[in-house]
Amino acid sequence: MSSETRNDAAVQIDGVSKSFSGTVALEPIWLKIRRGEFLTLLGPSGCGKTTLLNLIAGFLEADEGELFIDRELVTQVPPHQREIGIVFQNYALFPHMTVAQNVAYGLRTRRVSKAETAERVAEALALVKLQDFADRRPRQLSGGQQQRVALARALVIRPRVLLLDEPFSALDRNLRTAMQVELREIQTRLGLTTVFVTHDQNEALSMSDRIAVMSQGRVRQIGAPDDIYDRPANLFVSTFVGDANLFDATLQGVQGGAAELIVGGAPLPVETYQEDLPEPGPVTLFVRPEQCRLTGAEEQGAVPAIVALSVYQGSYAELHLDCAAARGGRIMLRVPAAKALPAGIPVGIALPRTGPAIYAVEDADKEVA
Amino acid sequence: MRKSLLDHLLDWAGRIVLIAILAFVLLPFVVVAIASFNDGAILSFPPREWSWRWYANAFQYRDFGAGLTNSLKIAVFGATIALIAGAGFAYVLDRYEFRFKNTLNGILMSPLIIPNFTIGLGLLILSAAASLPRNLWLVVATHVVIVMPFVVRSVYVSLQNFERRFEQAAESLGGSPWHVLRTITLPLLAPGLASGGLFAAILSFNEFTASLFVVNQSTQTLPVAMYNYVREYADPTLAAVSVIYVLAVAVILLIVHKFFRLEKVLNVE
Ligand SMILES: Nc1ncnc2c1ncn2[C@@H]1O[C@H](COP(=O)(O)OP(=O)(O)OP(=O)(O)O)[C@@H](O)[C@H]1O
Ligand SMILES: [Mg+2]
């Protein structure tokens, strides 16, 4: 079993860490990236995403730990021998070369014959739909076109791994969505192992096979998008990915698989997906907005709240509620726009019995994203 | 909106100040240029009779021709050596950490505070002590010492502004460090290197003080030849040489400017 999973890993990161003159950028990290998978590194600014990518690419040397690509130990291998494709946010197209020369660069370093180079460059440009731009200079292209050239340049060498560092964050929204779809299509078609860095949770959720959520130089959770969203492993992940409503609650104990909670004065038995629950006592209850149901103020067991603000969002409205039981005194719910309520109306919030997560209070104090 | 009277006044004041500054900078040259056409044999101003004869004299005077040849050779060799050594040093400074880096940097920059005559005198004493011949290479060496700090600075600044992502992209595409240096780094740094080299050549061409110590009759540079001339004769020949000098440098700069615009067209920014 263990040898099988090992064979499966296109990239294996074994306890790799990195500090810059005393400041820890990356704590020791263990990570296996499966062959052909689209893995996203997601996390706030400064959490070490680029550092990890630079370590995989070989631009940085790890302080400790080992790195394997296709089971080959590459910790000491220089970047130009790692056969990795890389795409940067600012494209880094060589300004003194044409589009075709840019794409051909990685073939010329490999001494591929002229005829084959021409063929593969044309193929790569066709893949990103830029056949007609071969003779242009990079600065004569739009941002989206430049990013596609950068992608073609990285793909043409048939890399063992493709690394992308926030490749679309300089593009406007529509183009960005189009590029996301395009990249995912190409990646799937080529079966290319891909590590994608972003701090945009929607991008991460919509594109990835798996997401590694990072903060402060550590991987906080790794899993499929729905794992991350529906079953966050800790408070940091729950608040960084998606919207979160947090309640102050008291955990009384666990009975018959359900955690006995008191929220807003009312008892609430909750079945959670968590394996480890905090000690009985004050805890933080995490619920997604879509898991909360709006009720009348008098409803039995509902947490009382008062509408503070209603924000129209087109197809729905965001209701911001003042709620004494909530951490920070505020929670948010989405309702159909037609059902929006004016400020000052007292309401009740019915909490779900399955789905929410329970975290220790200390975690909440240091971890809310 | 109409401009107020004050705005007009400020406008005019601004223009006058600008013209005054320009005049102040250009005045010496204008005076010399006018004096160079004076027919009389003494440098007087303003001239009473006009003539080209000092220009003819300038071209006939042997030492000026020889001095110009020397100066050009020295500028070309000195700037080239300073550019190669200085660029290499700037690269090491930018890319590597090593012990005594700051000390080395300080020593290399010290010609900026040590006056040129000290450098000239020092190299003169040194060459005498080592019984080196006082040939053109001694002058070249002197000029290299003087202009290298400027080259190092200018290349270092270009390197600091250099986007390392270009090199990283090239490396990831399989370019060995040497290949990346040749195909990416050097072409992209070319304008910075060219301007550093040009700057070095002009500094060398204009250098007088240190040269005075290390030249002899056969290796004297144009500025030294001019200085020697003026010690013997007080006629306007020197003014004529000055005008030719300025025009020559201006023409070279114009050509280089053309070259740089060309660089821009090629998108090497
Ligand atoms: N060359 C460096 N020298 C010193 N500190 C560095 C260096 N590179 C990164 N760091 C530090 O390491 C930490 C991680 O940086 P990194 O660039 O990996 O973050 P990131 O997750 O990519 O952030 P962002 O989303 O802003 O790009 C940061 O605190 C950063 O300041
Ligand atoms: Mg980054």
XYZ file of C-alpha atoms and ligand atoms in Angstrom:
670
model
C 0.000 0.000 0.000
C 2.637 2.482 0.985
C 4.818 1.662 -2.036
C 1.802 2.102 -4.259
C 1.010 5.556 -3.011
C 4.656 6.396 -3.315
C 4.687 5.401 -6.957
C 1.634 7.511 -7.444
C 3.248 10.730 -6.294
C 4.498 12.954 -9.099
C 5.957 15.282 -6.496
C 6.797 14.277 -2.984
C 7.769 16.866 -0.413
C 9.354 15.335 2.670
C 9.776 17.720 5.566
C 10.963 20.623 3.424
C 11.319 23.936 5.267
C 12.680 27.383 4.525
C 13.646 30.442 6.574
C 14.888 33.805 5.397
C 17.498 35.258 7.731
C 15.700 33.980 10.823
C 12.079 34.456 9.739
C 10.346 31.199 9.021
C 8.662 31.319 5.615
C 7.823 27.626 5.551
C 7.590 25.181 8.441
C 8.579 21.599 7.568
C 6.009 20.409 5.052
C 5.021 16.914 3.953
C 2.976 16.763 0.788
C 2.357 14.265 -1.995
C 1.121 15.568 -5.299
C -0.508 12.839 -7.343
C 0.243 12.207 -10.971
C -2.074 14.189 -13.216
C -3.739 16.026 -10.396
C -4.537 19.719 -10.222
C -3.428 20.820 -6.765
C -4.031 24.354 -5.576
C -2.054 26.085 -2.854
C -4.498 28.497 -1.270
C -3.718 30.912 1.514
C -3.445 34.551 2.544
C -0.613 36.792 1.441
C 2.736 35.885 2.960
C 1.764 32.350 3.998
C 4.569 30.788 1.943
C 2.875 29.725 -1.288
C 5.465 31.260 -3.592
C 8.254 29.991 -1.352
C 6.955 26.435 -1.699
C 6.659 26.817 -5.461
C 10.186 28.215 -5.685
C 11.447 25.240 -3.705
C 9.762 22.803 -6.086
C 11.158 24.696 -9.072
C 14.611 24.801 -7.503
C 14.966 28.589 -7.356
C 15.364 28.270 -3.607
C 17.330 25.730 -1.649
C 15.492 23.978 1.180
C 16.936 24.390 4.673
C 16.082 20.772 5.391
C 14.008 17.948 3.951
C 13.964 16.154 0.621
C 12.093 16.673 -2.603
C 11.236 13.985 -5.153
C 9.902 14.461 -8.660
C 8.783 11.244 -10.337
C 10.502 9.397 -7.500
C 13.818 10.981 -8.419
C 15.545 12.826 -5.583
C 15.928 16.398 -6.837
C 16.743 18.328 -3.674
C 20.197 19.185 -5.041
C 19.279 19.324 -8.729
C 19.485 22.832 -10.284
C 16.309 24.277 -11.843
C 17.410 23.765 -15.441
C 17.617 20.012 -14.941
C 14.280 19.571 -13.174
C 12.063 19.624 -16.277
C 9.439 21.765 -14.689
C 7.193 24.211 -16.496
C 6.498 27.460 -14.733
C 4.105 30.364 -15.340
C 4.363 33.601 -13.389
C 1.799 36.248 -12.584
C 3.671 38.855 -14.631
C 4.219 36.347 -17.487
C 7.984 37.014 -17.714
C 7.947 36.679 -21.487
C 11.355 37.497 -22.953
C 10.819 40.975 -24.399
C 13.623 40.703 -26.948
C 12.119 37.635 -28.616
C 9.011 37.032 -30.682
C 6.187 34.843 -29.446
C 7.524 31.901 -31.465
C 11.065 32.438 -30.160
C 9.746 32.565 -26.619
C 7.940 29.271 -27.050
C 10.948 27.736 -28.807
C 13.356 28.698 -26.011
C 12.934 25.498 -24.035
C 13.330 23.387 -27.182
C 16.528 25.139 -28.242
C 18.089 24.480 -24.837
C 17.245 20.825 -25.449
C 18.818 20.907 -28.916
C 15.616 19.756 -30.571
C 15.973 19.808 -34.370
C 14.753 22.824 -36.335
C 11.950 20.940 -38.015
C 10.657 19.398 -34.808
C 10.944 22.744 -33.006
C 8.817 24.451 -35.652
C 6.261 21.680 -35.425
C 6.034 21.658 -31.649
C 5.931 25.464 -31.392
C 3.039 25.539 -33.858
C 1.309 22.793 -31.900
C 1.743 24.621 -28.580
C 0.529 27.907 -30.040
C -2.491 26.126 -31.490
C -3.205 24.647 -28.076
C -3.566 28.150 -26.634
C -5.226 29.481 -29.829
C -2.437 31.873 -30.742
C -1.349 30.436 -34.118
C -1.634 33.840 -35.772
C 0.550 35.652 -33.271
C 3.826 33.767 -33.727
C 5.776 36.755 -35.045
C 4.525 39.361 -32.603
C 6.569 40.783 -29.776
C 5.200 40.177 -26.256
C 4.416 43.866 -25.730
C 2.132 43.793 -28.760
C -0.161 41.335 -26.981
C -2.929 41.800 -24.429
C -2.486 40.481 -20.903
C -4.556 37.377 -21.593
C -2.621 36.634 -24.780
C 0.681 37.094 -22.978
C -0.438 34.655 -20.315
C -1.348 32.119 -22.983
C 2.094 32.496 -24.556
C 3.646 31.901 -21.136
C 1.521 28.768 -20.816
C 2.503 27.529 -24.286
C 6.163 28.195 -23.499
C 5.920 26.097 -20.343
C 3.895 23.298 -21.980
C 5.999 22.870 -25.092
C 8.813 21.199 -23.133
C 6.355 18.556 -21.860
C 7.231 19.248 -18.234
C 6.937 16.669 -15.512
C 5.105 19.223 -13.387
C 3.494 22.535 -14.253
C 3.743 25.292 -11.636
C 1.603 28.421 -11.830
C 1.994 31.325 -9.398
C -1.178 33.420 -9.366
C -1.210 33.362 -13.155
C -4.542 35.117 -13.629
C -4.585 37.720 -10.906
C -3.591 40.509 -13.293
C -6.536 39.783 -15.605
C -10.015 41.251 -15.447
C -12.851 39.059 -14.263
C -14.306 37.782 -17.518
C -10.949 37.000 -19.032
C -9.935 35.364 -15.822
C -12.880 32.984 -15.873
C -12.227 32.155 -19.522
C -8.562 31.445 -18.790
C -9.475 29.256 -15.826
C -11.665 27.084 -18.018
C -9.054 26.988 -20.759
C -6.256 26.006 -18.397
C -8.318 23.292 -16.778
C -9.266 21.863 -20.186
C -5.686 21.789 -21.398
C -4.451 20.356 -18.106
C -7.016 17.560 -18.160
C -6.373 16.764 -21.805
C -2.624 16.496 -21.247
C -3.019 14.768 -17.883
C -0.477 17.211 -16.534
C 0.463 17.275 -12.839
C -0.200 20.887 -11.870
C 0.479 23.019 -8.817
C -1.500 26.226 -8.916
C -1.052 29.083 -6.462
C -3.821 31.505 -5.682
C -5.259 33.481 -2.822
C -8.661 33.536 -4.474
C -10.881 30.914 -2.852
C -13.400 30.813 -5.686
C -10.639 30.098 -8.173
C -9.349 27.351 -5.894
C -12.771 25.764 -5.335
C -13.751 25.785 -8.998
C -10.521 24.503 -10.548
C -8.853 22.060 -8.214
C -8.807 18.325 -7.737
C -7.397 19.038 -4.308
C -6.677 22.172 -2.345
C -3.933 22.667 0.209
C -4.970 25.513 2.483
C -1.927 27.250 3.956
C -1.330 29.808 6.665
C 1.833 31.035 8.291
C 4.096 28.589 6.536
C 1.984 25.510 7.282
C -0.500 23.389 5.375
C -3.644 23.579 7.486
C -5.741 21.164 5.466
C -5.477 19.296 2.225
C -8.457 17.778 0.478
C -10.968 17.932 -2.343
C -12.806 21.266 -2.696
C -15.971 19.909 -1.061
C -13.928 18.491 1.833
C -12.412 21.887 2.399
C -15.704 23.720 2.122
C -18.054 21.300 3.891
C -15.675 19.750 6.386
C -13.030 22.315 7.281
C -10.462 20.783 9.625
C -9.998 23.878 11.734
C -11.298 27.332 12.317
C -8.731 28.931 10.035
C -9.862 26.896 7.040
C -13.544 27.395 7.860
C -13.247 31.167 7.862
C -10.705 31.530 5.039
C -12.678 29.439 2.540
C -16.257 30.588 2.141
C -18.354 32.620 4.554
C -18.657 31.550 8.147
C -21.050 32.331 10.981
C -19.482 31.780 14.370
C -21.436 31.397 17.608
C -20.329 31.372 21.211
C -21.601 28.095 22.620
C -21.112 25.793 25.563
C -20.291 22.171 25.005
C -21.836 20.039 27.706
C -20.805 16.629 26.564
C -21.215 14.019 23.892
C -24.159 11.639 23.975
C -25.000 8.984 21.389
C -22.775 10.526 18.740
C -24.280 13.992 19.158
C -22.576 16.904 20.856
C -24.822 18.567 23.433
C -24.506 22.324 22.954
C -26.130 25.367 24.478
C -26.372 28.211 21.947
C -28.087 31.507 22.795
C -29.568 29.880 25.874
C -31.216 27.043 23.949
C -29.993 23.426 23.854
C -28.773 22.139 20.476
C -27.706 18.565 19.813
C -25.269 18.555 16.881
C -23.927 15.691 14.834
C -20.598 16.808 13.454
C -18.147 15.242 11.021
C -15.289 15.998 13.376
C -13.337 13.228 15.000
C -11.785 15.337 17.725
C -14.034 17.584 19.735
C -12.714 20.134 22.222
C -13.088 19.654 25.958
C -16.542 20.427 27.403
C -16.919 24.121 28.261
C -17.020 27.286 26.148
C -16.548 26.537 22.434
C -17.019 28.171 19.065
C -19.696 26.801 16.739
C -19.131 27.206 13.003
C -22.079 27.233 10.586
C -22.191 28.180 6.877
C -24.757 30.884 6.058
C -26.644 28.484 3.789
C -27.031 26.028 6.694
C -28.860 28.616 8.811
C -32.588 29.000 8.328
C -34.456 32.219 8.968
C -37.498 31.788 11.223
C -39.915 33.879 13.196
C -38.572 35.488 16.351
C -40.685 33.266 18.607
C -39.787 29.907 17.093
C -38.831 27.291 19.622
C -35.048 26.708 19.878
C -34.168 29.445 17.376
C -31.367 31.885 18.206
C -32.808 35.430 18.419
C -31.395 38.169 16.201
C -32.330 41.541 14.729
C -31.893 42.620 11.094
C -29.181 45.284 10.961
C -28.712 45.707 7.235
C -29.939 44.165 4.036
C -27.619 44.223 1.031
C -29.163 43.685 -2.377
C -27.041 41.392 -4.591
C -29.271 40.819 -7.583
C -30.511 37.252 -7.335
C -30.294 37.258 -3.557
C -29.930 39.588 -0.613
C -27.417 39.423 2.205
C -29.045 39.920 5.586
C -26.604 41.112 8.214
C -28.024 40.345 11.629
C -27.186 41.586 15.095
C -27.061 38.491 17.266
C -25.979 38.417 20.893
C -24.929 34.776 20.660
C -22.594 35.340 17.678
C -18.878 35.964 17.963
C -18.445 39.652 17.232
C -22.217 40.082 17.534
C -22.847 39.739 13.785
C -23.859 36.963 11.427
C -24.864 36.874 7.781
C -27.544 34.957 5.879
C -28.526 34.870 2.234
C -32.202 35.006 1.324
C -34.028 35.399 -1.996
C -34.048 39.094 -2.854
C -37.847 39.187 -2.580
C -37.668 37.962 1.014
C -35.256 40.633 2.234
C -36.326 42.261 5.502
C -35.944 45.869 6.593
C -33.599 46.802 9.434
C -34.948 46.516 12.977
C -37.118 43.427 12.448
C -36.544 40.722 15.083
C -36.012 37.250 13.640
C -34.915 33.797 14.711
C -32.153 31.630 13.317
C -32.674 27.887 13.252
C -29.332 26.120 13.416
C -28.766 22.781 11.681
C -28.376 19.590 13.664
C -25.883 18.094 11.235
C -23.000 19.753 9.446
C -21.628 22.436 11.745
C -18.263 22.160 13.411
C -17.175 22.831 16.965
C -13.823 24.432 17.743
C -12.058 25.299 20.952
C -12.306 28.993 21.890
C -8.544 29.647 22.039
C -8.222 28.554 18.420
C -10.822 31.072 17.450
C -8.934 33.889 19.095
C -5.800 33.310 17.103
C -7.066 31.813 13.914
C -9.894 33.724 12.359
C -8.705 34.585 8.869
C -10.605 79.555 -16.592
C -8.524 82.651 -17.310
C -5.057 82.876 -15.913
C -4.593 85.434 -13.203
C -1.961 88.123 -13.446
C 0.090 86.267 -10.854
C 0.063 83.132 -12.978
C 1.323 85.148 -15.933
C 4.064 86.663 -13.837
C 5.102 83.257 -12.525
C 5.028 81.948 -16.068
C 7.378 84.650 -17.213
C 9.575 84.369 -14.153
C 9.862 80.632 -14.792
C 10.899 81.183 -18.374
C 13.461 83.803 -17.416
C 14.996 81.530 -14.776
C 15.144 78.688 -17.275
C 16.862 80.859 -19.881
C 19.252 82.193 -17.247
C 20.256 78.677 -16.213
C 20.741 77.607 -19.821
C 22.756 80.732 -20.552
C 24.903 80.163 -17.473
C 25.652 76.599 -18.511
C 26.270 77.436 -22.151
C 27.986 80.800 -21.653
C 31.564 79.484 -21.415
C 31.127 77.534 -24.606
C 29.530 80.472 -26.427
C 32.329 82.814 -25.395
C 34.977 80.310 -26.483
C 33.183 79.633 -29.747
C 33.061 83.350 -30.565
C 36.695 83.841 -29.536
C 37.768 81.000 -31.824
C 36.860 83.070 -34.871
C 38.992 86.031 -33.766
C 41.515 86.941 -36.410
C 43.934 88.484 -33.906
C 46.755 86.440 -32.387
C 45.704 87.023 -28.808
C 42.635 85.613 -27.070
C 40.579 88.781 -26.870
C 36.849 89.241 -26.580
C 34.821 90.299 -28.436
C 36.721 89.783 -31.723
C 37.257 92.680 -34.135
C 38.165 90.723 -37.260
C 36.791 87.270 -38.128
C 38.716 84.325 -39.540
C 38.951 80.541 -39.800
C 42.717 80.493 -39.530
C 42.901 79.079 -35.993
C 40.877 76.124 -37.110
C 43.408 75.518 -39.866
C 46.186 75.868 -37.301
C 44.466 73.412 -34.962
C 44.402 70.778 -37.672
C 48.003 71.405 -38.649
C 49.491 71.372 -35.174
C 51.100 67.953 -34.774
C 50.546 67.443 -31.042
C 46.794 67.816 -31.354
C 46.522 65.092 -33.975
C 48.746 62.760 -31.978
C 46.912 63.677 -28.757
C 43.546 62.980 -30.343
C 44.727 59.580 -31.549
C 46.079 58.767 -28.085
C 42.930 59.988 -26.364
C 40.718 57.891 -28.626
C 42.827 54.768 -28.133
C 42.895 55.287 -24.373
C 39.160 55.969 -24.212
C 38.318 52.860 -26.234
C 40.665 50.504 -24.384
C 40.057 52.073 -20.969
C 36.267 52.064 -21.316
C 36.247 48.496 -22.628
C 38.405 47.173 -19.811
C 36.489 49.179 -17.206
C 33.197 47.948 -18.660
C 34.139 44.277 -18.628
C 35.775 44.348 -15.202
C 33.195 46.741 -13.733
C 30.203 44.830 -15.082
C 31.651 41.578 -13.791
C 32.191 43.086 -10.400
C 28.716 44.627 -10.323
C 27.270 41.199 -11.188
C 29.146 39.546 -8.340
C 28.072 42.328 -5.960
C 24.447 41.914 -6.960
C 24.247 38.138 -7.026
C 26.592 36.767 -4.392
C 27.072 37.065 -0.677
C 30.643 36.762 0.520
C 32.897 37.921 3.298
C 34.468 41.352 2.939
C 31.878 42.238 0.307
C 31.375 45.675 1.817
C 35.096 46.240 2.200
C 35.715 45.308 -1.409
C 32.893 47.538 -2.519
C 34.337 50.401 -0.472
C 37.803 49.982 -1.944
C 36.428 49.895 -5.437
C 34.399 53.029 -4.861
C 37.275 54.930 -3.220
C 38.421 56.616 -6.469
C 35.234 58.651 -6.100
C 36.751 60.384 -3.075
C 40.450 60.171 -3.919
C 41.298 63.102 -6.199
C 42.489 62.341 -9.715
C 45.902 63.914 -9.162
C 46.507 61.556 -6.249
C 45.647 58.596 -8.463
C 47.939 59.923 -11.213
C 50.777 60.587 -8.793
C 50.320 57.200 -7.133
C 50.469 55.322 -10.404
C 53.466 57.388 -11.503
C 55.391 56.480 -8.345
C 54.278 52.863 -8.636
C 55.347 52.547 -12.278
C 58.707 54.128 -11.498
C 59.232 51.812 -8.520
C 58.319 48.777 -10.607
C 60.320 50.272 -13.496
C 57.387 49.849 -15.841
C 57.638 51.644 -19.180
C 55.657 54.882 -19.329
C 53.702 53.802 -22.349
C 50.069 54.094 -23.372
C 49.042 51.160 -21.172
C 50.035 53.082 -18.072
C 47.641 55.840 -19.099
C 44.971 53.267 -19.879
C 45.430 51.700 -16.448
C 45.121 55.102 -14.785
C 41.889 55.794 -16.641
C 40.487 52.380 -15.773
C 41.005 53.099 -12.075
C 39.258 56.427 -12.438
C 36.225 55.399 -14.515
C 35.556 51.912 -13.153
C 33.541 53.049 -10.094
C 31.124 54.831 -12.411
C 30.696 51.719 -14.526
C 30.168 49.524 -11.468
C 27.506 51.909 -10.155
C 25.641 52.166 -13.422
C 25.652 48.406 -14.099
C 24.770 47.648 -10.482
C 21.701 49.865 -10.726
C 20.622 48.120 -13.947
C 21.041 44.759 -12.245
C 19.039 45.849 -9.211
C 16.171 46.795 -11.497
C 16.504 43.599 -13.491
C 13.484 41.282 -13.350
C 14.865 37.992 -12.043
C 11.753 36.183 -13.239
C 13.163 36.305 -16.796
C 16.170 34.280 -15.703
C 14.069 31.917 -13.632
C 11.720 31.286 -16.547
C 14.706 30.596 -18.808
C 16.272 28.253 -16.249
C 13.047 26.308 -15.835
C 13.036 25.886 -19.616
C 16.344 24.077 -19.392
C 18.792 26.955 -19.836
C 22.052 26.367 -17.988
C 23.287 29.396 -16.006
C 25.805 30.256 -18.741
C 23.216 29.895 -21.519
C 20.763 32.079 -19.589
C 23.443 34.721 -19.074
C 24.165 34.816 -22.804
C 20.622 34.626 -24.155
C 18.607 36.489 -21.520
C 20.603 38.520 -19.022
C 23.170 40.131 -21.324
C 20.763 41.051 -24.145
C 18.343 42.587 -21.668
C 21.129 44.479 -19.899
C 22.709 45.673 -23.165
C 21.369 49.242 -23.004
C 22.594 49.641 -19.434
C 25.989 48.217 -20.356
C 26.242 50.422 -23.428
C 25.426 53.561 -21.472
C 27.920 52.567 -18.771
C 30.616 52.059 -21.389
C 29.793 55.312 -23.122
C 29.891 57.209 -19.878
C 33.283 55.669 -19.123
C 34.615 56.608 -22.559
C 33.523 60.237 -22.209
C 34.993 60.513 -18.713
C 38.245 59.051 -19.998
C 38.265 61.339 -23.023
C 37.877 64.393 -20.795
C 40.317 63.282 -18.089
C 43.207 65.675 -17.600
C 44.596 65.821 -14.053
C 45.719 62.231 -13.568
C 46.855 61.972 -17.185
C 49.201 64.908 -16.691
C 51.237 62.780 -14.262
C 51.490 59.591 -16.249
C 51.900 60.740 -19.876
C 55.102 61.605 -21.655
C 55.681 63.440 -24.943
C 54.640 60.447 -27.042
C 51.621 59.367 -24.998
C 50.096 62.728 -24.185
C 46.339 62.925 -24.466
C 44.452 65.688 -26.229
C 43.631 67.604 -23.023
C 47.295 67.445 -21.990
C 48.392 68.564 -25.455
C 46.001 71.501 -25.195
C 47.353 72.405 -21.802
C 50.928 72.290 -23.100
C 49.945 74.431 -26.069
C 48.397 77.130 -23.954
C 51.536 77.354 -21.851
C 53.471 78.365 -24.983
C 50.990 80.248 -27.113
C 48.119 82.513 -26.215
C 46.392 82.525 -29.605
C 42.772 81.386 -30.229
C 43.816 77.931 -31.557
C 42.755 76.401 -28.307
C 39.323 77.974 -28.627
C 39.035 76.385 -32.070
C 40.094 72.996 -30.684
C 37.480 73.363 -27.933
C 34.735 73.938 -30.467
C 35.829 70.926 -32.518
C 35.986 68.880 -29.327
C 32.477 69.761 -28.245
C 31.071 69.154 -31.713
C 32.769 65.759 -31.916
C 31.379 64.608 -28.585
C 27.931 65.932 -29.510
C 27.987 64.002 -32.784
C 29.000 60.802 -30.989
C 26.163 61.269 -28.486
C 23.665 61.834 -31.284
C 24.757 58.630 -32.980
C 24.438 56.722 -29.718
C 21.028 58.251 -29.138
C 19.947 56.899 -32.500
C 21.328 53.525 -31.489
C 19.333 53.589 -28.268
C 16.120 54.464 -29.982
C 16.809 51.511 -32.182
C 17.160 49.419 -29.052
C 13.732 50.597 -27.995
C 12.276 49.538 -31.331
C 13.747 46.098 -30.691
C 11.978 46.233 -27.336
C 15.057 45.892 -25.177
C 14.042 48.139 -22.359
N 13.742 36.469 -0.509
C 13.146 36.639 0.693
N 13.805 37.220 1.716
C 13.223 37.386 2.915
N 11.960 37.026 3.210
C 11.233 36.451 2.234
C 11.788 36.234 0.926
N 10.838 35.641 0.168
C 9.750 35.498 0.965
N 9.988 35.979 2.205
C 9.041 35.957 3.332
O 8.541 34.657 3.464
C 7.141 34.672 3.717
C 6.420 33.893 2.652
O 6.523 34.566 1.422
P 5.858 34.053 0.082
O 6.324 34.924 -1.002
O 6.099 32.605 -0.056
O 4.324 34.315 0.378
P 3.059 34.087 -0.571
O 2.180 33.121 0.110
O 3.515 33.767 -1.949
O 2.372 35.512 -0.536
P 1.617 36.317 -1.701
O 0.247 35.784 -1.785
O 1.637 37.721 -1.182
O 2.422 36.149 -2.960
C 6.743 36.121 3.784
O 6.669 36.489 5.126
C 7.846 36.844 3.083
O 8.024 38.116 3.633
Mg 3.392 34.737 -3.840
